[in-house]
Amino acid sequence: MSTGASDGRYLRSSGIPTYGVQGFFGERDDVRSHGRDERMLVQSFYEGQTFLYEIVKKLSTQQR
């Protein structure tokens, strides 16, 4: 949903700032989303999963 629709529009229309983070990164010119040869390296998948977990954990903990 990084470049498509998002539920964030409802939050933004209510005045709540909303941001999106993909977490899974690839080559800029290697566009294969929903194609016959859509693929991702296994290592990239796990790195993206760890990135998303860490960012959610950091953003959801109380900062002092």
Coordinates of C-alpha atoms in Angstrom, one line a residue:
M1 CA 0.0 0.0 0.0
S2 CA 3.0 2.3 -0.1
T3 CA 2.0 3.9 -3.4
G4 CA -1.7 3.0 -3.4
A5 CA -4.6 3.9 -1.2
S6 CA -4.3 4.1 2.5
D7 CA -6.6 4.4 5.6
G8 CA -4.4 7.3 6.6
R9 CA -6.6 9.7 4.6
Y10 CA -9.4 9.3 7.2
L11 CA -6.9 10.2 10.0
R12 CA -5.5 13.2 8.1
S13 CA -9.0 14.5 7.4
S14 CA -9.6 14.4 11.2
G15 CA -6.4 16.4 11.8
I16 CA -4.2 13.5 12.8
P17 CA -0.8 13.6 11.0
T18 CA -0.3 10.3 9.3
Y19 CA 2.9 9.0 7.6
G20 CA 3.7 5.8 5.8
V21 CA 6.9 3.7 5.8
Q22 CA 7.4 0.9 3.4
G23 CA 10.1 -1.1 5.2
F24 CA 10.9 -3.3 2.2
F25 CA 13.4 -1.7 -0.1
G26 CA 14.6 -2.6 -3.6
E27 CA 16.2 -1.2 -6.7
R28 CA 14.5 2.0 -7.9
D29 CA 14.3 0.9 -11.5
D30 CA 13.4 -2.7 -10.8
V31 CA 9.6 -2.4 -10.8
R32 CA 8.0 -5.8 -10.6
S33 CA 5.1 -5.3 -8.3
H34 CA 2.3 -7.8 -9.2
G35 CA 4.1 -9.0 -12.3
R36 CA 4.8 -12.5 -13.4
D37 CA 8.3 -12.3 -12.0
E38 CA 7.5 -10.5 -8.8
R39 CA 10.2 -11.4 -6.3
M40 CA 12.2 -10.3 -3.3
L41 CA 15.3 -11.7 -1.8
V42 CA 14.7 -13.7 1.3
Q43 CA 17.3 -11.7 3.2
S44 CA 15.6 -8.5 2.1
F45 CA 12.3 -9.7 3.4
Y46 CA 13.7 -10.5 6.9
E47 CA 15.6 -7.2 7.0
G48 CA 12.4 -5.3 6.1
Q49 CA 10.5 -7.3 8.8
T50 CA 13.1 -6.4 11.4
F51 CA 13.1 -2.7 10.3
L52 CA 9.3 -2.4 10.6
Y53 CA 9.3 -4.2 14.0
E54 CA 12.0 -1.9 15.4
I55 CA 10.4 1.3 14.1
V56 CA 6.9 0.4 15.5
K57 CA 8.5 -0.6 18.8
K58 CA 10.4 2.7 18.9
L59 CA 7.4 4.9 18.0
S60 CA 5.1 3.1 20.4
T61 CA 7.2 3.3 23.5
Q62 CA 7.0 6.3 25.8
Q63 CA 9.9 8.8 25.3
R64 CA 11.2 10.6 28.3

